[in-house]
Amino acid sequence: MNISTYCFTATALTLATFSTNAKINVTDDISLSGFGSTSITQSDNATPLYVNREITDDTCYDCDTIFGLQGDIRFNDSFNASVQVVKRPQDEWSSPELEWAYLGYNISDFSLKVGRLRLPLFLSSEYYYVGQSYTSARPPQEVYNSVLGITSYDGISGTWDIEINDESYLTLTPYVGIESKGEVDIGATNYDFDIEKTLGFKSEISGFDYRVMFNYAHFKYAVDVTTPLGSQKLAADSINIYTLGAEYSLEQWIITTEVLVDTMHFNWYSSLAYNMDKFTPYVTYAESHHSQKNNSLLLGVRYDLTTTVSLNAEWKYTDANGGNNGELLKNPTDGDLDAQLYTVMVNFIF
């Protein structure tokens, strides 16, 4: 394995937040890092595509725009704190979101976090908004967009790191959330979530060239729905979400697959990437079932300008197969349930 392939594999399999080469050390114990993405994208369907992005057949220059800052403080060998603020695609520049803000405690092979934390539902959850850290321009939307962009919770988590052998590690992370809020706009409809309870458990086994992750999460919630015709408060409900993900590298190949299952979804994708020095072509096939029937094929290539800046060029075909609207956000006026999506994106970290 050459050095460029090794670096690509290490980034794809083990990056938790940012490259250590990118952060700015303010002092020995305080660091600042940042990340961002922006794109030129267009669909061939006039009906908006993707929650929180709403891409149409008009060329869009800010549908994917993300900018984030993270500050980390190490008080001593045991206590640390971290804050991350993100201007997400759905946010105005004047109102970014506090994605996480927590106090951490580490002792031996155990770590504890208290505060606002990232929901660990997927392989890329910890660095969901850091486009530089994954191969494609966006994480596969059939899986990652199925939770409507809700990516954090307020509560506590504990993680045990267990060494299985010299090459394999097991991490176990139970987590509990207190009451928190979430808001999603889908077209002209606003969903205001009151998440009363969050319970979950994540486990992951990893080695030099692989990761296998399983997560279970239980949410109890109520939701207020506001449309141009008025507001309605829906009865409290609960949902159990199961996710399974695996990533494996073989020489220059990277194979990734993830599955999400709950009462409304059975969604999955598989992706294959091949690293050739600075170029990484990739292909992803995905399907959605139950409440949102859809399948899609994505072809793309990533080019690493430097270790901190990358470019993506992608084409995606998505088809609802006559089941609801698929990835489209509303009923198309012309009945066209498929779309081709073109994207050129730049990602960076510092």
PDB file of N, CA, C and O in Angstrom, residues 109-110 159-165 168-172 204-206:
ATOM      1  N   ASP A 109      -9.650   3.724  30.129  1.00  0.00           N
ATOM      2  CA  ASP A 109     -10.312   3.403  28.858  1.00  0.00           C
ATOM      3  C   ASP A 109     -11.756   3.886  28.818  1.00  0.00           C
ATOM      4  O   ASP A 109     -12.538   3.454  27.962  1.00  0.00           O
ATOM      5  N   PHE A 110     -12.131   4.783  29.720  1.00  0.00           N
ATOM      6  CA  PHE A 110     -13.512   5.271  29.791  1.00  0.00           C
ATOM      7  C   PHE A 110     -13.541   6.775  29.619  1.00  0.00           C
ATOM      8  O   PHE A 110     -12.689   7.497  30.135  1.00  0.00           O
ATOM      9  N   THR A 159     -18.361   6.188  27.079  1.00  0.00           N
ATOM     10  CA  THR A 159     -17.741   5.318  26.085  1.00  0.00           C
ATOM     11  C   THR A 159     -16.634   4.492  26.723  1.00  0.00           C
ATOM     12  O   THR A 159     -15.747   5.031  27.397  1.00  0.00           O
ATOM     13  N   TRP A 160     -16.712   3.180  26.509  1.00  0.00           N
ATOM     14  CA  TRP A 160     -15.665   2.262  26.930  1.00  0.00           C
ATOM     15  C   TRP A 160     -14.879   1.820  25.696  1.00  0.00           C
ATOM     16  O   TRP A 160     -15.469   1.335  24.722  1.00  0.00           O
ATOM     17  N   ASP A 161     -13.569   2.000  25.722  1.00  0.00           N
ATOM     18  CA  ASP A 161     -12.687   1.525  24.654  1.00  0.00           C
ATOM     19  C   ASP A 161     -12.005   0.241  25.127  1.00  0.00           C
ATOM     20  O   ASP A 161     -11.265   0.249  26.124  1.00  0.00           O
ATOM     21  N   ILE A 162     -12.255  -0.832  24.411  1.00  0.00           N
ATOM     22  CA  ILE A 162     -11.770  -2.148  24.826  1.00  0.00           C
ATOM     23  C   ILE A 162     -10.837  -2.689  23.748  1.00  0.00           C
ATOM     24  O   ILE A 162     -11.230  -2.821  22.580  1.00  0.00           O
ATOM     25  N   GLU A 163      -9.614  -2.993  24.122  1.00  0.00           N
ATOM     26  CA  GLU A 163      -8.667  -3.566  23.176  1.00  0.00           C
ATOM     27  C   GLU A 163      -8.893  -5.075  23.082  1.00  0.00           C
ATOM     28  O   GLU A 163      -8.749  -5.803  24.062  1.00  0.00           O
ATOM     29  N   ILE A 164      -9.275  -5.527  21.888  1.00  0.00           N
ATOM     30  CA  ILE A 164      -9.505  -6.947  21.674  1.00  0.00           C
ATOM     31  C   ILE A 164      -8.186  -7.666  21.447  1.00  0.00           C
ATOM     32  O   ILE A 164      -7.913  -8.707  22.032  1.00  0.00           O
ATOM     33  N   ASN A 165      -7.369  -7.091  20.556  1.00  0.00           N
ATOM     34  CA  ASN A 165      -6.021  -7.587  20.322  1.00  0.00           C
ATOM     35  C   ASN A 165      -5.191  -6.423  19.792  1.00  0.00           C
ATOM     36  O   ASN A 165      -5.645  -5.273  19.844  1.00  0.00           O
ATOM     37  N   SER A 168      -7.387  -4.821  16.825  1.00  0.00           N
ATOM     38  CA  SER A 168      -8.835  -4.618  16.876  1.00  0.00           C
ATOM     39  C   SER A 168      -9.263  -3.984  18.196  1.00  0.00           C
ATOM     40  O   SER A 168      -8.730  -4.322  19.256  1.00  0.00           O
ATOM     41  N   TYR A 169     -10.248  -3.081  18.095  1.00  0.00           N
ATOM     42  CA  TYR A 169     -10.783  -2.384  19.264  1.00  0.00           C
ATOM     43  C   TYR A 169     -12.306  -2.419  19.227  1.00  0.00           C
ATOM     44  O   TYR A 169     -12.920  -2.379  18.157  1.00  0.00           O
ATOM     45  N   LEU A 170     -12.897  -2.467  20.414  1.00  0.00           N
ATOM     46  CA  LEU A 170     -14.342  -2.415  20.568  1.00  0.00           C
ATOM     47  C   LEU A 170     -14.696  -1.201  21.402  1.00  0.00           C
ATOM     48  O   LEU A 170     -14.093  -0.971  22.460  1.00  0.00           O
ATOM     49  N   THR A 171     -15.636  -0.394  20.928  1.00  0.00           N
ATOM     50  CA  THR A 171     -16.136   0.738  21.715  1.00  0.00           C
ATOM     51  C   THR A 171     -17.619   0.537  21.990  1.00  0.00           C
ATOM     52  O   THR A 171     -18.377   0.142  21.098  1.00  0.00           O
ATOM     53  N   LEU A 172     -18.014   0.803  23.225  1.00  0.00           N
ATOM     54  CA  LEU A 172     -19.407   0.680  23.653  1.00  0.00           C
ATOM     55  C   LEU A 172     -19.856   2.023  24.206  1.00  0.00           C
ATOM     56  O   LEU A 172     -19.206   2.574  25.101  1.00  0.00           O
ATOM     57  N   GLU A 204     -19.133  -0.345  18.281  1.00  0.00           N
ATOM     58  CA  GLU A 204     -18.313  -0.326  17.067  1.00  0.00           C
ATOM     59  C   GLU A 204     -17.059  -1.156  17.287  1.00  0.00           C
ATOM     60  O   GLU A 204     -16.392  -1.029  18.312  1.00  0.00           O
ATOM     61  N   ILE A 205     -16.756  -1.994  16.322  1.00  0.00           N
ATOM     62  CA  ILE A 205     -15.502  -2.736  16.326  1.00  0.00           C
ATOM     63  C   ILE A 205     -14.694  -2.262  15.124  1.00  0.00           C
ATOM     64  O   ILE A 205     -15.235  -2.081  14.031  1.00  0.00           O
ATOM     65  N   SER A 206     -13.419  -2.001  15.338  1.00  0.00           N
ATOM     66  CA  SER A 206     -12.614  -1.414  14.272  1.00  0.00           C
ATOM     67  C   SER A 206     -11.191  -1.965  14.315  1.00  0.00           C
ATOM     68  O   SER A 206     -10.698  -2.409  15.352  1.00  0.00           O
TER      69      SER A 206
END
